[in-house]
Each structure stands twice: as C-alpha cells, then as structure tokens.
CSV table of C-alpha atoms and ligand atoms in Angstrom, one decimal:
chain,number,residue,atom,x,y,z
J,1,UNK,CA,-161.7,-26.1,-144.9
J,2,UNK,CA,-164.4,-23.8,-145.1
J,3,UNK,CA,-168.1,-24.8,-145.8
J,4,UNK,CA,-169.1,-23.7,-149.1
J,5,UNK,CA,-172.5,-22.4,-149.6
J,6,UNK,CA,-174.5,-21.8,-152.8
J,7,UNK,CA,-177.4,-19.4,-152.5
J,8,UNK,CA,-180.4,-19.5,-154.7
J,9,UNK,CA,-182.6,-16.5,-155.2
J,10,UNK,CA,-184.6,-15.0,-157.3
J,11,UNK,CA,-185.2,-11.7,-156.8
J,12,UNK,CA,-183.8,-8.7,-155.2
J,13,UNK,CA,-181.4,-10.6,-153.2
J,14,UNK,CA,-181.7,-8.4,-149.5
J,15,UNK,CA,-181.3,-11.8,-148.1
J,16,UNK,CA,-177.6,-12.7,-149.6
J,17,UNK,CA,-176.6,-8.9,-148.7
J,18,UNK,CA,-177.5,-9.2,-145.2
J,19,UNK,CA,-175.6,-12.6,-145.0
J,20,UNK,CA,-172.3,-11.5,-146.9
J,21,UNK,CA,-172.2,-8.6,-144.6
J,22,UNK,CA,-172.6,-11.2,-141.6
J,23,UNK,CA,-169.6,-13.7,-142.8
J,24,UNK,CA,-166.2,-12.9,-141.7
J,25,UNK,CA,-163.4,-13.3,-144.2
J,26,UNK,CA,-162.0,-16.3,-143.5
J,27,UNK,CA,-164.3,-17.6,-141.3
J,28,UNK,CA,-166.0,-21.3,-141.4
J,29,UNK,CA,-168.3,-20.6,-144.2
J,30,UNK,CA,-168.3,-19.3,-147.6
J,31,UNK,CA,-170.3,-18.1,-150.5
J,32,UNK,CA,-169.5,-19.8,-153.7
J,33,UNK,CA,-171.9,-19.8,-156.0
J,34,UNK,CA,-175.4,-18.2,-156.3
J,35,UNK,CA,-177.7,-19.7,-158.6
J,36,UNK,CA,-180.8,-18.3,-159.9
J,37,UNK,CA,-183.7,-19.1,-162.2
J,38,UNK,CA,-184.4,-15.8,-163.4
J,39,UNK,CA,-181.6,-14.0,-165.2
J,40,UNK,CA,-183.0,-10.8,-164.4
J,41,UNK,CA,-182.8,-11.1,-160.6
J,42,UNK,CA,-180.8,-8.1,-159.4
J,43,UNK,CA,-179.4,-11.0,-156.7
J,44,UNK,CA,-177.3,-12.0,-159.4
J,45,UNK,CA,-175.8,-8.2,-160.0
J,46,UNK,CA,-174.3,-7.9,-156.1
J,47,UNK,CA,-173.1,-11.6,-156.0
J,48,UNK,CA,-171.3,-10.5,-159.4
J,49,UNK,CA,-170.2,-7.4,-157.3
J,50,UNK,CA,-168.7,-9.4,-154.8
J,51,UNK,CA,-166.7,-11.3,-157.0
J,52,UNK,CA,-169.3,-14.8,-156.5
J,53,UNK,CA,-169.7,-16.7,-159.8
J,54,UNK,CA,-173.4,-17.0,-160.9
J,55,UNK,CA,-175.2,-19.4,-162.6
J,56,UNK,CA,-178.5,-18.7,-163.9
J,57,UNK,CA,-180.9,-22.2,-164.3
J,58,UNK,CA,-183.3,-21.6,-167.3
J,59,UNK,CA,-184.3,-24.9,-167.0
J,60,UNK,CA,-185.0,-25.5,-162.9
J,61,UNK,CA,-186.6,-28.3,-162.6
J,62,UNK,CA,-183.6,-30.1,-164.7
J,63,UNK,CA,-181.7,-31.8,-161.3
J,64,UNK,CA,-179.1,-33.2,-163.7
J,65,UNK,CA,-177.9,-29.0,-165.0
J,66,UNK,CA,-178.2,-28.6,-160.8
J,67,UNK,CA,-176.4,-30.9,-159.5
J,68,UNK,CA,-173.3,-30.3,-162.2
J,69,UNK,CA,-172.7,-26.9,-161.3
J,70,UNK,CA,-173.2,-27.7,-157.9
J,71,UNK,CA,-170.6,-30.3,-158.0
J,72,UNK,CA,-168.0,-28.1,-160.0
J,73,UNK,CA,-168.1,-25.5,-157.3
J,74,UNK,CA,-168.0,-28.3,-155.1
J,75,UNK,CA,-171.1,-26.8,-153.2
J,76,UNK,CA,-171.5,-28.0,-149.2
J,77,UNK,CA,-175.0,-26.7,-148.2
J,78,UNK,CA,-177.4,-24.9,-150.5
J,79,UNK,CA,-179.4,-21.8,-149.3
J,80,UNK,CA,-182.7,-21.0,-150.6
J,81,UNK,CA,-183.1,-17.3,-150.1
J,82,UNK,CA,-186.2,-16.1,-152.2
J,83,UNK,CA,-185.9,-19.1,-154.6
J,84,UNK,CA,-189.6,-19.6,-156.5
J,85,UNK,CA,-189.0,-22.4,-158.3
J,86,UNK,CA,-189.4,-25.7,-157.2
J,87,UNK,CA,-186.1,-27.3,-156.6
J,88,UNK,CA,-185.9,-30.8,-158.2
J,89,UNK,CA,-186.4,-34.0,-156.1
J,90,UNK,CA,-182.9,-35.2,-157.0
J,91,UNK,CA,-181.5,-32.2,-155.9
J,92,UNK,CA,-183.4,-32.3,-152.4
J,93,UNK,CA,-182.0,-36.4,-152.1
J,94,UNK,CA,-178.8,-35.3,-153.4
J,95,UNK,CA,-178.5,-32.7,-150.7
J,96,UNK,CA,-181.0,-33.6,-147.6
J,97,UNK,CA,-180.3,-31.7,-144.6
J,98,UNK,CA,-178.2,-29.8,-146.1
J,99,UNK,CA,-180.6,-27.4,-147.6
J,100,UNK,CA,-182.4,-24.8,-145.8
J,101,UNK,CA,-185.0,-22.1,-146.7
J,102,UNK,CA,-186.1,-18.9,-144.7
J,103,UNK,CA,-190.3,-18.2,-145.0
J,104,UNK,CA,-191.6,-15.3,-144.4
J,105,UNK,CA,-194.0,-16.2,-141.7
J,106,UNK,CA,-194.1,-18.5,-138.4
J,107,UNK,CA,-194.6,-22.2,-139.8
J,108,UNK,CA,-196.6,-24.2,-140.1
J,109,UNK,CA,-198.3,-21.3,-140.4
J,110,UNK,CA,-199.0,-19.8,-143.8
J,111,UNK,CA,-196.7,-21.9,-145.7
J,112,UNK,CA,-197.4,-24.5,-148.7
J,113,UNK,CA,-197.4,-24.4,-152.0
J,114,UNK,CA,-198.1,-20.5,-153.6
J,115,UNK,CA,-197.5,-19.1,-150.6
J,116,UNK,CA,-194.8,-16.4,-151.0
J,117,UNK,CA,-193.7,-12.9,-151.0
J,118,UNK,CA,-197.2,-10.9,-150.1
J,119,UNK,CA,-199.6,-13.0,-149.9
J,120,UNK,CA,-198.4,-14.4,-146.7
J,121,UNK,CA,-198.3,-11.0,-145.2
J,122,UNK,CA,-201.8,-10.9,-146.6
J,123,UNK,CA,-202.7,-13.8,-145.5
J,124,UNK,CA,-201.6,-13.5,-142.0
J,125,UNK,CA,-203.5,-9.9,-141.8
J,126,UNK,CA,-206.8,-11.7,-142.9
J,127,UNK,CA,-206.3,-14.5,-140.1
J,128,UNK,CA,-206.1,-11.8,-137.4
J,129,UNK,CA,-202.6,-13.1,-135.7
J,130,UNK,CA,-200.9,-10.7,-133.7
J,131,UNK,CA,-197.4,-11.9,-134.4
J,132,UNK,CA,-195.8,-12.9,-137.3
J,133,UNK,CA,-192.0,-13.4,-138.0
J,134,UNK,CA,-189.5,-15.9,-140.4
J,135,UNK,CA,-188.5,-19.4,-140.2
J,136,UNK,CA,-185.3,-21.3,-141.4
J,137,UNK,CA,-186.1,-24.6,-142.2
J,138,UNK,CA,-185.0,-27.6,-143.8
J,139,UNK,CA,-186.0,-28.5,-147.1
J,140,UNK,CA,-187.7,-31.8,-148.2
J,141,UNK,CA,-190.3,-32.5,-150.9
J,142,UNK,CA,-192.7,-30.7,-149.4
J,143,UNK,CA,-193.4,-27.2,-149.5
J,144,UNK,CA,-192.1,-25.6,-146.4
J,145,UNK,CA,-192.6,-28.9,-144.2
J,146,UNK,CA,-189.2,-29.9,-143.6
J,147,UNK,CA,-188.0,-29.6,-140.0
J,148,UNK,CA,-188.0,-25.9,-138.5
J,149,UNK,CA,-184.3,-24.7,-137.3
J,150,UNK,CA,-184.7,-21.4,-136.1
J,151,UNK,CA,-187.9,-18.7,-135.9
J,152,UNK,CA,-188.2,-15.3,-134.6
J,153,UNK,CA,-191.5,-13.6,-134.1
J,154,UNK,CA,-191.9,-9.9,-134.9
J,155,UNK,CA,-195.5,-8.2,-133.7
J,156,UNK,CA,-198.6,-7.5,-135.8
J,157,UNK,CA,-199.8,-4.0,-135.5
J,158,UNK,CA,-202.8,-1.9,-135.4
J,159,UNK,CA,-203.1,-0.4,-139.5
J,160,UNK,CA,-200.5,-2.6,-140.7
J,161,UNK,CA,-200.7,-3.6,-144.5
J,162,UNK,CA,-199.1,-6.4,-145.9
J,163,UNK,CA,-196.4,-4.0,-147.5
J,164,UNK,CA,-195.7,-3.2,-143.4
J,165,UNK,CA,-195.6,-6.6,-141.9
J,166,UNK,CA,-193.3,-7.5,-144.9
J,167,UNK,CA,-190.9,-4.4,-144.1
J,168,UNK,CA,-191.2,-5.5,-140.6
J,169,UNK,CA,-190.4,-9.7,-141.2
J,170,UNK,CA,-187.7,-9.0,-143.7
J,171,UNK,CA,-185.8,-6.9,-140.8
J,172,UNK,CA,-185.6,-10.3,-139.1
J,173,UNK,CA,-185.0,-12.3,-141.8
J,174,UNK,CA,-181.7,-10.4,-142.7
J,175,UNK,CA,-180.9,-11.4,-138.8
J,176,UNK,CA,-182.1,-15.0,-138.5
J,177,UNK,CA,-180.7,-16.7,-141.9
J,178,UNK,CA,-176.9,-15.1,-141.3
J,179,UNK,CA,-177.7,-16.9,-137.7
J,180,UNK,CA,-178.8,-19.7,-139.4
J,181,UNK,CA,-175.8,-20.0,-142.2
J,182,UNK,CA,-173.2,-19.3,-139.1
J,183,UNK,CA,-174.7,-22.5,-137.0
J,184,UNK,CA,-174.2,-23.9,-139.9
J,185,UNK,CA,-170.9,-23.3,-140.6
J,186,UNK,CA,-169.4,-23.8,-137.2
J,187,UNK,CA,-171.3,-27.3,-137.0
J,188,UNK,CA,-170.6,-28.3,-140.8
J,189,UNK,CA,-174.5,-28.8,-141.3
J,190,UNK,CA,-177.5,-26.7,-140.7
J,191,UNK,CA,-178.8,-27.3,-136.3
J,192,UNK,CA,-181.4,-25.6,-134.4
J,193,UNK,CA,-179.9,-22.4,-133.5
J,194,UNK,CA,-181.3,-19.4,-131.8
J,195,UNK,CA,-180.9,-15.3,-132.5
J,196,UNK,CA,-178.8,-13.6,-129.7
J,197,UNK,CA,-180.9,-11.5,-128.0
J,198,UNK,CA,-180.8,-7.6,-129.4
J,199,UNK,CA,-183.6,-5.0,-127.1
J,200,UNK,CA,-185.6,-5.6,-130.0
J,201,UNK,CA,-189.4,-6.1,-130.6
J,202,UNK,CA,-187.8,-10.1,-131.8
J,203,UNK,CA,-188.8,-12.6,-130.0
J,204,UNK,CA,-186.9,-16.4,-130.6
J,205,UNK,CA,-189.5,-18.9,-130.6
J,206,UNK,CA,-188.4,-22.3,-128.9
J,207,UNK,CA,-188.0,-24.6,-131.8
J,208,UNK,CA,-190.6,-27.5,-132.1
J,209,UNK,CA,-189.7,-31.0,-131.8
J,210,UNK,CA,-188.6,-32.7,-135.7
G,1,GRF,C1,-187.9,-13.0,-148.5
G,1,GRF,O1,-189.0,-12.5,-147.9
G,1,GRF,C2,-187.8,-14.5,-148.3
G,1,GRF,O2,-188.3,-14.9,-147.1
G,1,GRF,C3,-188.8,-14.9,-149.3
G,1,GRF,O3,-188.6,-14.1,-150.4
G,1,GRF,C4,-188.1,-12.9,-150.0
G,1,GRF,C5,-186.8,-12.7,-150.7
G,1,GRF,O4,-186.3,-11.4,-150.5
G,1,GRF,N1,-188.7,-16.4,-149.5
G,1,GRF,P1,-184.8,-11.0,-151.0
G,1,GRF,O5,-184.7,-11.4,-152.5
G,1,GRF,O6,-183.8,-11.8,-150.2
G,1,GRF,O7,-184.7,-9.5,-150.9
C-alpha cells in the first residue's frame, strides 16, 4: 500500500507542484490530502486541479479538527511545505518523525521562530555567507530544530538581493523535498537522503549527526 501524504501549505504552493510532478503514478507514495490555513492560498487551487481533496483549517492551532481530517484520509506522513502556522503539539506527538518541513536556508542557520519567506534571504545577505541553500527536516516543538534529513547548498552571489537568493533556493527546494518525500516513500518514514548529483551549482551537504 502506498504511503499517503498530506501537504500543508499556505501559499503559492511551487513546492507541491514540483513534488506531484516528481511522483510516479502508482509508485510508493501518494498525495491525499493538502491542508491549509489560509483559504486563499492558490496551493489549494492546483491540489483541486489535480483531483486532491483540500481542507482548509480556520482554526490551526485546534490539534483535535487536525487530527480528524487527518485520520479520515487516513494520512501516513504530513509535509510542511510553506505552512506558517504553528502546527499543534498534539499533532507533532501524534505524528513524530513522521513530519518533515523544507526551510529556506542551511540550518541551524537562520531558522527559529519568524523566520520565513524573505527575511531569511535577507538575513543571510546581512550575515555575509557565501552559500545558502534548503533543508528538510523533521519537525518537533521547536521551530526548525528537529533533526536535519537532507540539505543542499546553492551559492551566494556578488549583487544578489533577497528576491535572487530566494529565486535561486526555491530551484533547489523543488529538487530536494520530492528527494525527500521519495526516501520517504520507499522507506515508509522520512531517512537521511541525499540529491543525485545533476552538473549543477547544488552542492549536498553531509547530513549532521541527530
Ligand atoms: C518555500 O520557500 C518554503 O521553503 C518556505 O515557504 C516557501 C513556500 O513556497 N517554507 P511555495 O508555496 O511552495 O511556492
């Protein structure tokens, strides 16, 4: 049986395109739900497209609405894909390590709490790194501490604005969480897994010990 996957977003939804192009039909894992908090997100409009019920959580930080819906899709592993809510505690215990989340950036670097979509490009710019890149990660109480499964680094460059390095990380990110959700899938819960190599300016970075 196939792992089945609910992917939370709330926003544009790149993310869940790059990964539904990435799954083979009939392969070891599938999309079957995507849940969001804002009704709005235009996520929800291409998981509709592709035939995926949605569910939109007014209410996020209500685990017991979560973790109904979650168990009538009979949901596997949860994806966090450009999710800014906080996801409830009982929802991480109900689901840990089986809940991953891809940050824009190289943690532990220029995560934490209010640190999404550009001012970690921002912030990375103002600390003068020369590489930056995404991270999939398991999710725990904390914001973006819970253990690192997979990074790849992309380079900073000279005149580059946060609107660029975003451009640039998001590339990768539409390459490392299908690797990610694929590990996943053939394993039956998210591992460390690594990009196959493609000529490009990505770099895998050696996963730290948990
Ligand atoms: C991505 O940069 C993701 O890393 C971050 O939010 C953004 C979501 O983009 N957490 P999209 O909605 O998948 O296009």
């Amino acid at each position: 049986m196939a792992v089945r996957i609910a992917v939370c977003l709330s926003g544009r939804g790149s993310n869940l395109s790059a990964l539904l192009d990435a799954l083979p039909a009939g392969g070891d894992v599938v999309v079957s739900l995507v849940i969001s908090n804002r009704e709005n997100a235009a996520g929800l409009e291409l998981a509709a497209g592709h035939g995926i019920p949605t569910r939109v959580l007014a209410e996020p930080g209500d685990a017991s609405a979560w973790l109904a819906v979650l168990r009538r899709h009979e949901v596997d592993l949860i994806v966090l894909a450009g999710f800014l809510a906080l996801v409830p505690a009982g929802v991480v215990e109900a689901y840990r390590d089986r809940m991953i989340n891809i940050h824009p950036a190289l943690l532990p670097r220029h995560g934490g709490r209010g640190m999404y979509g550009r001012r970690v490009h921002a912030a990375v710019l103002a600390a003068g790194d020369t590489e930056t890149g995404a991270t999939v990660h398991l999710v725990t109480e904390e914001y973006d501490r819970g253990q690192i499964l997979g990074q790849a680094a992309v380079p900073v460059l000279e005149g580059d604005t946060p609107e660029s390095l975003a451009a640039r990380v998001l590339g990768v990110e539409h390459r490392l969480l299908p690797a990610a959700v694929l590990a996943a899938g053939a394993a039956g819960h998210p591992v460390p897994f690594s990009l196959t190599p493609q000529g490009s300016a990505v770099r895998n970075v050696p996963c730290p010990a948990p």
